[in-house]
Coordinates of C-alpha atoms (C1' of nucleotides) in Angstrom, one line a residue:
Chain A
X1 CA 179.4 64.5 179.6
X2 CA 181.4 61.9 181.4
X3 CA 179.6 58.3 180.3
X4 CA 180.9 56.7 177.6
X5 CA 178.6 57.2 174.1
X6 CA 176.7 54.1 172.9
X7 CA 178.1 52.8 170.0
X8 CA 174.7 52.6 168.4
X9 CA 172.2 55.9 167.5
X10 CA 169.5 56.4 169.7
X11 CA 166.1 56.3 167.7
X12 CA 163.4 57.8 169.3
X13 CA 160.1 60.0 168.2
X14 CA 158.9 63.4 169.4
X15 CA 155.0 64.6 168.8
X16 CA 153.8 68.3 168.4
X17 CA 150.3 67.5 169.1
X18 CA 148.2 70.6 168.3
X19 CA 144.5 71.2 169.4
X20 CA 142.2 73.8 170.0
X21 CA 141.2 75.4 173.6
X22 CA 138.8 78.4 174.1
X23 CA 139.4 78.6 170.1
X24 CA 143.1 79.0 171.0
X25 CA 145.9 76.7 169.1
X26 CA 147.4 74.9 172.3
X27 CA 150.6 72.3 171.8
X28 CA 151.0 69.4 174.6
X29 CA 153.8 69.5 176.9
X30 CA 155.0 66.7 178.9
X31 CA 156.9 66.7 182.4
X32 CA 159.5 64.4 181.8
X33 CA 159.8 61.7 185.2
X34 CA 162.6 59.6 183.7
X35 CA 166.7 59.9 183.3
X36 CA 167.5 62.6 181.0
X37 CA 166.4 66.2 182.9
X38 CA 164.1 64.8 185.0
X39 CA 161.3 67.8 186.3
X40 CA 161.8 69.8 182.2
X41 CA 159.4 70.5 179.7
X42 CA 159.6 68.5 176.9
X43 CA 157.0 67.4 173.7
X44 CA 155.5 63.9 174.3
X45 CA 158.3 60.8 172.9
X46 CA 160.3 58.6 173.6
X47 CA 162.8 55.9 172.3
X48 CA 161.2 53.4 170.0
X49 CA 160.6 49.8 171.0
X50 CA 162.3 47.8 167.2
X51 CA 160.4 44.0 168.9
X52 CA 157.1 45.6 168.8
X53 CA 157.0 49.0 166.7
X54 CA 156.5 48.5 163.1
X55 CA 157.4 51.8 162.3
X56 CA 158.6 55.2 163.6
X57 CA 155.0 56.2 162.8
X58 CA 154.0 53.5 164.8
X59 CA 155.9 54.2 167.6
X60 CA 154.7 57.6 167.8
X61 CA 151.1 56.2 168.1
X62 CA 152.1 53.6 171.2
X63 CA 153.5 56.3 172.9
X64 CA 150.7 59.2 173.0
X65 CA 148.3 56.2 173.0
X66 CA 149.8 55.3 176.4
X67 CA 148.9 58.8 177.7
X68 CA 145.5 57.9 176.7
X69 CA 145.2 58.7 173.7
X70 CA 143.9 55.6 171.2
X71 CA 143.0 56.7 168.4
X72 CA 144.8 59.9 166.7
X73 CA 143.1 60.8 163.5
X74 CA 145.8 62.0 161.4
X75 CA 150.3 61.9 162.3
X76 CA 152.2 64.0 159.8
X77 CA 156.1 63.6 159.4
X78 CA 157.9 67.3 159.9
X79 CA 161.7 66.7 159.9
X80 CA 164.6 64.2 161.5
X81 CA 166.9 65.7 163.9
X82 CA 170.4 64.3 164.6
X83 CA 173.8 64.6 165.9
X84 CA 175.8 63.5 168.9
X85 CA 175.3 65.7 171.5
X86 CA 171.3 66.9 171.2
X87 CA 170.2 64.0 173.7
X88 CA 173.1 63.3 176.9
X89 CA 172.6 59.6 176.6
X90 CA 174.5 60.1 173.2
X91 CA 174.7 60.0 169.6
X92 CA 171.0 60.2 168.8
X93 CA 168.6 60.5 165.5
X94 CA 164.2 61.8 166.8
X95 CA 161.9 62.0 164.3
X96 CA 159.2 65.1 164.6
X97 CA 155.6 64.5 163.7
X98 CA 152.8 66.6 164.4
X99 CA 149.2 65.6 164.8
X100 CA 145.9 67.1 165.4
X101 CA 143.0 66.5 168.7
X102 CA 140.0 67.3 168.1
X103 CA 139.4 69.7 170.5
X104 CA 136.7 67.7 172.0
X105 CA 139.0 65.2 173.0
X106 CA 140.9 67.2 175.1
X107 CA 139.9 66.2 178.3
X108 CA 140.9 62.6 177.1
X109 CA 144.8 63.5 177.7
X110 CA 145.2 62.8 181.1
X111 CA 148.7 63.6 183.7
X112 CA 149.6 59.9 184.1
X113 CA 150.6 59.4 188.1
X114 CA 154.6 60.6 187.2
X115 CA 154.1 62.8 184.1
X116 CA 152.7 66.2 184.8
X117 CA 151.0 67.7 181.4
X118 CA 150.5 71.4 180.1
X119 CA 148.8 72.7 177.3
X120 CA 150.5 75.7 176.0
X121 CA 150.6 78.5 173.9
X122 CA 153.3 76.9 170.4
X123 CA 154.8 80.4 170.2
X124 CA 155.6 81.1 174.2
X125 CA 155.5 77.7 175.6
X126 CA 156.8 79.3 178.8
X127 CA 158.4 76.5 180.2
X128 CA 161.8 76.2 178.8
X129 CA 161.8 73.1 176.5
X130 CA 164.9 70.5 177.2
X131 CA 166.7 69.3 174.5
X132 CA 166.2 70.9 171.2
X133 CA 162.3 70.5 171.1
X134 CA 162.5 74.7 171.2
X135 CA 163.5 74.7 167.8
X136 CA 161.6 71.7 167.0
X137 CA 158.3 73.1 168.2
X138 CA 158.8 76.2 166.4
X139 CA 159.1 74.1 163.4
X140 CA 156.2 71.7 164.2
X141 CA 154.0 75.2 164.3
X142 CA 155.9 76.1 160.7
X143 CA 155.3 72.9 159.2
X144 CA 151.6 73.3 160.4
X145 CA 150.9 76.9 158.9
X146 CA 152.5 76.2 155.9
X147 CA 149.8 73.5 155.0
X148 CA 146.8 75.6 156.1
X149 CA 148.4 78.8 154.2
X150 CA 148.5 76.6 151.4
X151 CA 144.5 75.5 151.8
X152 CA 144.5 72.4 153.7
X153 CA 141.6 72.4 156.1
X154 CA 142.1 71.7 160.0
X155 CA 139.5 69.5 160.4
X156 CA 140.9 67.0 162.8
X157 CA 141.2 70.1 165.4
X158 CA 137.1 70.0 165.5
X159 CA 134.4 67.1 166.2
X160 CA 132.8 65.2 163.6
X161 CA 129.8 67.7 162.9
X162 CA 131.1 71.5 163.0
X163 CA 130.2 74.4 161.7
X164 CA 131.7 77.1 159.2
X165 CA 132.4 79.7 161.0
X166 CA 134.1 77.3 163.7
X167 CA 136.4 76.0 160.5
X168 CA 137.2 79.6 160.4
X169 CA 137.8 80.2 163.7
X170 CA 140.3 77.1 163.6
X171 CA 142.4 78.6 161.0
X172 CA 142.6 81.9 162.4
X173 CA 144.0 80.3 165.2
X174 CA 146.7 78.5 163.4
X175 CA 147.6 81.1 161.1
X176 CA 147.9 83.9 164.0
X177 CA 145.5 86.6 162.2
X178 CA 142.0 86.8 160.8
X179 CA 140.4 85.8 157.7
X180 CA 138.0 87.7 155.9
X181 CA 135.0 85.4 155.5
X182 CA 133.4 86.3 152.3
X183 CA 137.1 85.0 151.0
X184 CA 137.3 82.0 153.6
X185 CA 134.3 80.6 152.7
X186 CA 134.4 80.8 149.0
X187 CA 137.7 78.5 149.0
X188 CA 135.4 76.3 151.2
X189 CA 132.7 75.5 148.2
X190 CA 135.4 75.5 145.5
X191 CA 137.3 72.4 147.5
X192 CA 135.4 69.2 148.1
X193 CA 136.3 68.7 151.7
X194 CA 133.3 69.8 153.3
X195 CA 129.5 67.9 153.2
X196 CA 126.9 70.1 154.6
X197 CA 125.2 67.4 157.4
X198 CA 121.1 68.3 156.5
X199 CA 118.7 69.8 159.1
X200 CA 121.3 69.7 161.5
X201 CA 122.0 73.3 162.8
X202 CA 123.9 75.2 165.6
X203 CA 120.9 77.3 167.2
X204 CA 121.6 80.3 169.4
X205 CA 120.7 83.8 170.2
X206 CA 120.9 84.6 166.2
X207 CA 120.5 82.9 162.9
X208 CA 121.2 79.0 163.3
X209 CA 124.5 77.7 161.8
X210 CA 124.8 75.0 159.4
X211 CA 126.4 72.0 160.3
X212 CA 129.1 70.1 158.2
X213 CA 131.2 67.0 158.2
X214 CA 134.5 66.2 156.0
X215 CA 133.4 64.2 153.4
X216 CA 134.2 61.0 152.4
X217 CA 137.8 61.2 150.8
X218 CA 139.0 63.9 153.0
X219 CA 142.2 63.6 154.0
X220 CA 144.0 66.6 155.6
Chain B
X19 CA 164.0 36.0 156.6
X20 CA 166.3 33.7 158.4
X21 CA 168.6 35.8 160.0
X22 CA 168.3 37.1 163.6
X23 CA 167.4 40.9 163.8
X24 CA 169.4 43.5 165.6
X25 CA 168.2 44.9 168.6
X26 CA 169.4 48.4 167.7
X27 CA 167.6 49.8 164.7
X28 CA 170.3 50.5 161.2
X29 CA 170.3 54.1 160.9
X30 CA 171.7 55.1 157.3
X31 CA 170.9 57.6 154.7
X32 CA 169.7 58.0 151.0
X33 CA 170.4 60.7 148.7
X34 CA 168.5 61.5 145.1
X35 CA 170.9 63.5 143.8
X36 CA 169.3 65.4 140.4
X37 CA 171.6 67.3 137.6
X38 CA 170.8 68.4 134.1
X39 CA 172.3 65.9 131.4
X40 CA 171.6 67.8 128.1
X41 CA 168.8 70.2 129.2
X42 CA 167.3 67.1 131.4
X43 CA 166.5 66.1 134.7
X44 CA 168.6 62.9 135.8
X45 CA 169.2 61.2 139.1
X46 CA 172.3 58.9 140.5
X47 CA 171.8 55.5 140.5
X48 CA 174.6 53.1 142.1
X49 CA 174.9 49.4 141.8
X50 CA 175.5 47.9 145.1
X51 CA 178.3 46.0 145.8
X52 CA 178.0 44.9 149.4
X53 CA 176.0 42.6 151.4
X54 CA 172.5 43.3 150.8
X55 CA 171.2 43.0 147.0
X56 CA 174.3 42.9 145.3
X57 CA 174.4 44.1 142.0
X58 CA 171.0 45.9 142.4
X59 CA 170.4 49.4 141.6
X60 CA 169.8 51.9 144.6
X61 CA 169.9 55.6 145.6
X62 CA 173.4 55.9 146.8
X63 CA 173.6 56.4 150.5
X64 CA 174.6 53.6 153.9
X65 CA 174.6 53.3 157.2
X66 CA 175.9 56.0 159.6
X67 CA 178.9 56.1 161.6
X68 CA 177.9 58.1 165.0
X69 CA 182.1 58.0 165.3
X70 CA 182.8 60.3 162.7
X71 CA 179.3 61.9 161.2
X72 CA 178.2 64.9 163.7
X73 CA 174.5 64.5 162.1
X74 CA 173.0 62.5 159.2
X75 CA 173.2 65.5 157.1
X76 CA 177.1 64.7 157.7
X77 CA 176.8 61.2 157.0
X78 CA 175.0 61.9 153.7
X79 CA 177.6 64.2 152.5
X80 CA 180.2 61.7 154.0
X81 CA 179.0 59.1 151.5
X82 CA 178.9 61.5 149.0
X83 CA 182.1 63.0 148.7
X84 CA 183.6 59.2 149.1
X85 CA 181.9 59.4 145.2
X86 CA 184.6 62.2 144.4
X87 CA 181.9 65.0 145.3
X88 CA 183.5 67.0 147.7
X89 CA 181.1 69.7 147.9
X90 CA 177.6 69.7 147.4
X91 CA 176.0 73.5 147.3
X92 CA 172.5 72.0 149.3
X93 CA 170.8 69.0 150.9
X94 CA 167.4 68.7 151.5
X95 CA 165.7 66.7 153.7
X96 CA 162.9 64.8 152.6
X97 CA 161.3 62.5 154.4
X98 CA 162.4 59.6 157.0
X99 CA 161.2 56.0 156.1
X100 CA 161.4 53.1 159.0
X101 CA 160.2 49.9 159.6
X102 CA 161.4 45.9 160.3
X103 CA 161.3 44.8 156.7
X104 CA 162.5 47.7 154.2
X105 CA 165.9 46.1 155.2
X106 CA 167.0 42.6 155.2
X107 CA 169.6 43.3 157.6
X108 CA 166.8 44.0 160.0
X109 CA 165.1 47.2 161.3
X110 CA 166.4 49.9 159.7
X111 CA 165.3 54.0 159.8
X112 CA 166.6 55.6 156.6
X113 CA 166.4 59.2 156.2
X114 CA 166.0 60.6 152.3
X115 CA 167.6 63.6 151.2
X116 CA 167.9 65.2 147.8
X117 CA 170.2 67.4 146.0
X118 CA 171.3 69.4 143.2
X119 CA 174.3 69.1 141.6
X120 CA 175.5 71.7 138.8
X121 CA 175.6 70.1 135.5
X122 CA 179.0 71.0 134.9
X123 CA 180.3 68.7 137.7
X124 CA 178.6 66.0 135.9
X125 CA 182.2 64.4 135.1
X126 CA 183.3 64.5 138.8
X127 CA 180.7 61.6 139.8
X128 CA 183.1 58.5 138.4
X129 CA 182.1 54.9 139.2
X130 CA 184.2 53.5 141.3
X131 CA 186.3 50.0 141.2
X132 CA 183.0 47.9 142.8
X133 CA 180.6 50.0 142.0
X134 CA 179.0 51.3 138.6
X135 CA 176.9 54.5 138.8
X136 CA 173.7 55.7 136.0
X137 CA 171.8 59.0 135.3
X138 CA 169.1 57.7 134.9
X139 CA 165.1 59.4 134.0
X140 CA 163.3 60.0 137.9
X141 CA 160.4 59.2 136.0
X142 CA 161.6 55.8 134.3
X143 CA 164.4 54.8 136.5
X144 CA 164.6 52.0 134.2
X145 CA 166.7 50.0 136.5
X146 CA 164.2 48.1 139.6
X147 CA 165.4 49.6 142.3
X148 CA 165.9 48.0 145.9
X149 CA 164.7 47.8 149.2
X150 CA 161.9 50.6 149.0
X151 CA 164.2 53.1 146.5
X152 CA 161.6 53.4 144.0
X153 CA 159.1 54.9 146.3
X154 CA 161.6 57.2 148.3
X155 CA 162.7 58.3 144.6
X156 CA 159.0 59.5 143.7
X157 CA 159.3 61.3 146.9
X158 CA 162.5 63.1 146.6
X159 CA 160.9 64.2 142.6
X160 CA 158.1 65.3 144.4
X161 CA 159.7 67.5 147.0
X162 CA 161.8 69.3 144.4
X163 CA 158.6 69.8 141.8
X164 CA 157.1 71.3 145.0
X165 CA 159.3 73.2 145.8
X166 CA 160.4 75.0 142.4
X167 CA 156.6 74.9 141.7
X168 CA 156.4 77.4 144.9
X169 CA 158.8 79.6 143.2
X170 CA 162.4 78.5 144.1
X171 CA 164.7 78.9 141.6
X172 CA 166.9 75.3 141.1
X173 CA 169.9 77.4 140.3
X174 CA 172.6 75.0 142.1
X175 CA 171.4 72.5 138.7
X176 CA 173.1 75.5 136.9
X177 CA 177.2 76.5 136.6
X178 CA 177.9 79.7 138.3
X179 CA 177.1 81.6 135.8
X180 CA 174.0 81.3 133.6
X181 CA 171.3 83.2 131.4
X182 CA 168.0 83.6 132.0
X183 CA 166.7 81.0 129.8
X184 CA 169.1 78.9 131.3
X185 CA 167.2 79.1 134.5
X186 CA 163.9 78.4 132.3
X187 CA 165.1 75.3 131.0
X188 CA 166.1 74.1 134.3
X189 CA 162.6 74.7 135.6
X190 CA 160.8 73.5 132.9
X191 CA 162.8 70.0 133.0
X192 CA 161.9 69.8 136.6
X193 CA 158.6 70.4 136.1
X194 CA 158.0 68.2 133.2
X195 CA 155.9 71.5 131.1
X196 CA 157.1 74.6 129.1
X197 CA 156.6 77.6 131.1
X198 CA 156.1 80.8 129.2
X199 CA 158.9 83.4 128.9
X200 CA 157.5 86.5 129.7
X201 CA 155.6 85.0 132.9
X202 CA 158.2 83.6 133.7
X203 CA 161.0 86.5 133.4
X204 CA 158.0 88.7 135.5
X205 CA 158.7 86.5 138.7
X206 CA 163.1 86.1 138.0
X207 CA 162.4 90.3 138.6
X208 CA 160.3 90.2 141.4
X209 CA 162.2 88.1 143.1
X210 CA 165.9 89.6 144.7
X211 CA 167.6 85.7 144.1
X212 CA 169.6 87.1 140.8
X213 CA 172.4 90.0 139.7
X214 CA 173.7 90.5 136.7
X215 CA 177.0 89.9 135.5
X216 CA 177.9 93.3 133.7
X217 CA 179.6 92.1 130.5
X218 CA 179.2 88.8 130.4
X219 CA 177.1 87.6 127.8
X220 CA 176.6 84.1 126.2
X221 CA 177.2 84.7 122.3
X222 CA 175.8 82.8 119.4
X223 CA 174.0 83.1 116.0
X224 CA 171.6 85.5 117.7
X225 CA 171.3 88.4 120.1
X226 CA 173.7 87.9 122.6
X227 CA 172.1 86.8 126.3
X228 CA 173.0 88.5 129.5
X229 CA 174.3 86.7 132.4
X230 CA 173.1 86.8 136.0
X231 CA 174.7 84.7 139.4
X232 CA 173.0 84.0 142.4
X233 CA 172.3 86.7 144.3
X234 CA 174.8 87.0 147.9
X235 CA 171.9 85.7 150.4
X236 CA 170.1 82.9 147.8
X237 CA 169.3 79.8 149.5
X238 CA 167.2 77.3 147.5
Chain C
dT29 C1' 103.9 92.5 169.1
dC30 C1' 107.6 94.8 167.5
dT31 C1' 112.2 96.6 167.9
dT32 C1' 116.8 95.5 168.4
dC33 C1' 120.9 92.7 168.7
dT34 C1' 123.9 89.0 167.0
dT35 C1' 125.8 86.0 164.0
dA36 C1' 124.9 83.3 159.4
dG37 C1' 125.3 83.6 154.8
dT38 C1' 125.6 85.9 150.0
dG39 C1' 127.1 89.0 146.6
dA40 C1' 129.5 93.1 144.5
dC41 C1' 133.5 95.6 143.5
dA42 C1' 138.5 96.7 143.1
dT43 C1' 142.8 95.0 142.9
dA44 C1' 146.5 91.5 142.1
dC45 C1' 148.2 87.9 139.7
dT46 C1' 149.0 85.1 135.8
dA47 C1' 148.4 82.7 131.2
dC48 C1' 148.7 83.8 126.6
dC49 C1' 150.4 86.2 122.9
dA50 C1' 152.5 89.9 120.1
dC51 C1' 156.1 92.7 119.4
dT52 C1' 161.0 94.7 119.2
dA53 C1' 166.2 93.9 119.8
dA54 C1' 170.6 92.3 118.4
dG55 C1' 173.4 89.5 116.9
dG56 C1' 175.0 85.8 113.1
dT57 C1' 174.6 83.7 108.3
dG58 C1' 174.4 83.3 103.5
Chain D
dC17 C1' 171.5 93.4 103.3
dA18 C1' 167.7 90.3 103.6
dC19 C1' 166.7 86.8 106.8
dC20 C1' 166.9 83.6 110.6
dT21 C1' 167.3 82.7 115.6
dT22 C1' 167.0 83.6 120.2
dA23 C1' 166.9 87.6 123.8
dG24 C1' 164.0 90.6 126.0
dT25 C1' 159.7 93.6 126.8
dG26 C1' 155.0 94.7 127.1
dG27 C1' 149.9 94.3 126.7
dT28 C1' 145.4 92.1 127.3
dA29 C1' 142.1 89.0 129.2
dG30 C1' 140.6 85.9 132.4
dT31 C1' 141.1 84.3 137.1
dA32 C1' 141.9 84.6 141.9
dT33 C1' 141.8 87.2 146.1
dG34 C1' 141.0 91.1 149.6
dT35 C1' 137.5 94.3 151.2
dC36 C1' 133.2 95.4 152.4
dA37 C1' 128.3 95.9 152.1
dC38 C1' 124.1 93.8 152.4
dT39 C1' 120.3 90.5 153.6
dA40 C1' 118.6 86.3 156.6
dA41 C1' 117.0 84.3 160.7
dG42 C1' 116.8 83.5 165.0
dA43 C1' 116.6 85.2 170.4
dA44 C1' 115.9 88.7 173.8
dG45 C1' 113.6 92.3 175.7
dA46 C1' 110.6 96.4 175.9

DNA sequence: TCTTCTTAGTGACATACTACCACTAAGGTG
DNA sequence: CACCTTAGTGGTAGTATGTCACTAAGAAGA
């Protein structure tokens, strides 16, 4: 560390943006192209912009929207890491979020022509992560399980119209074990969350699958 | 809003710092004395120094003990709030922490020469607060309620050494209801967090009440 | 046409947990 | 020594949850 520390912090945000692929919980890794560690692994952020950000939330948005991602249904605050030496341009303070894709929107998220992209597995990312975004993902995932442990519904990992059994599927894959779904789907009627969406169904080679839809005040 | 912003975002801290004041729960209040809103009420906390503090945790606890705390037994974060007005010094991220602090130390927290301090209610401050204090204050009550609601035992809002219905009390003035004894004593046993203190008991005009400590590996 | 297979969807039971309440224990007080 | 107060324990009932069995409704194939 030879260049001189800026005399103010760094402010920048970092997204654990979780979806589902092949009903498996995936996390979005970015190749970072610019001056820190150029060529590592790292979860999608960047330094915010004060003239045009009107908050870190904000921020957050600008930068996975510019990776093609407009609109993101739902951005959730998990913790703010700090301290002098955790980023080699110097003393600097990143906010983690995590946020949910619809899993339909994957192919949305597109390698830009500098930044390679990789969905990976949130408990072996394989690559190793620069900075601390190790221990940050591993607390992203935390942050994550805790709320669907404690009954929150992942809806914002499906599309609009989904079935039951797919909700279960979702949270299986969050919470890293099955469900029993006599169990799972009584918790569904006693919340509110879900609206069943009539005469649509899920046909296949078996009995066709209700259709549902979060309901009006949902809000996960 | 005539003043130029800075182009670097403020970076500074907040602390709701809960005791017990008579079997009650109580937050620190400050009256400013410096630039911004002088002689308003706030949650005591300022801006970072990336010279000295090695995180904002540090920073928080810097502030602190400047207050004659010197050691606080835990700090919490709760949540990170941002954005180009909360501050009229300009953009500003300001990261909200709370903490416990055993009643017994109550007397340590002195108002200094510029600035006056108040235990005040969480619930009716009493005092308007500043900037966006009131709201980060519901937050930081929130966070704790959550918490001890989950089963966390607020024992650093206790001395050392305390009784079981000590550790009651405590709860119950957090939560804002009466729990009931016997459901309650059920989950002190089934949890490892206390020990005993063999001969130590808390006499008065009835039977005699054991005491217990934390237990070597409790962390709220 | 009818059997079989697969997943959707419901219900029944045992267990675990918890709210509520009653009871005994062990001091002090008058 | 009767009585008051709080410490501390235990029991019961109602609720929530895990486990599992069963029926429902389609497709696929003999």
């Amino acid at each position: 560390m030879t260049e001189k520390k800026l005399l103010f912090p760094i402010v920048n945000t970092d997204v654990a943006l979780f979806t589902l692929i092949d009903q498996q919980l995936r996390v979005l890794l970015i190749q970072r192209a610019n001056k820190p560690d150029p060529g590592g692994w790292a979860l999608p952020g960047g330094i915010i912009k004060p003239e045009i950000d009107k908050s870190l939330e904000d921020a957050a948005l600008r930068m996975l929207a510019a990776k093609a991602l407009l609109r993101l249904p739902h951005l959730q605050q998990v913790a703010t890491h700090s301290g002098p030496d955790r980023d080699p341009r110097g003393w600097s303070v990143s906010t983690l979020f995590f946020s949910l894709l619809p899993s339909d929107q994957v192919p949305a998220v597109a390698a830009s022509k500098t930044e390679a992209i990789a969905w990976v597995d949130p408990e072996r990312p394989g690559h190793r992560l620069g900075f601390d975004h190790g221990q940050m993902l591993a607390e992203a995932l935390h942050a994550l399980r805790d709320k669907v442990e404690r009954g929150a519904l992942p809806l914002h990992l499906l599309p609009a119209r989904f079935t039951l059994t797919e909700v279960q599927r979702a949270c299986e894959a969050i919470l890293g074990r099955v469900i029993d779904k006599g169990a799972f789907r009584r918790q569904l009627k006693s919340a509110r969350d879900l609206v069943k969406v009539p005469g649509a169904f899920v046909r296949g080679a078996q009995r066709p699958a209700q259709m549902y839809r979060a309901s009006a005040g949902f809000v996960f």
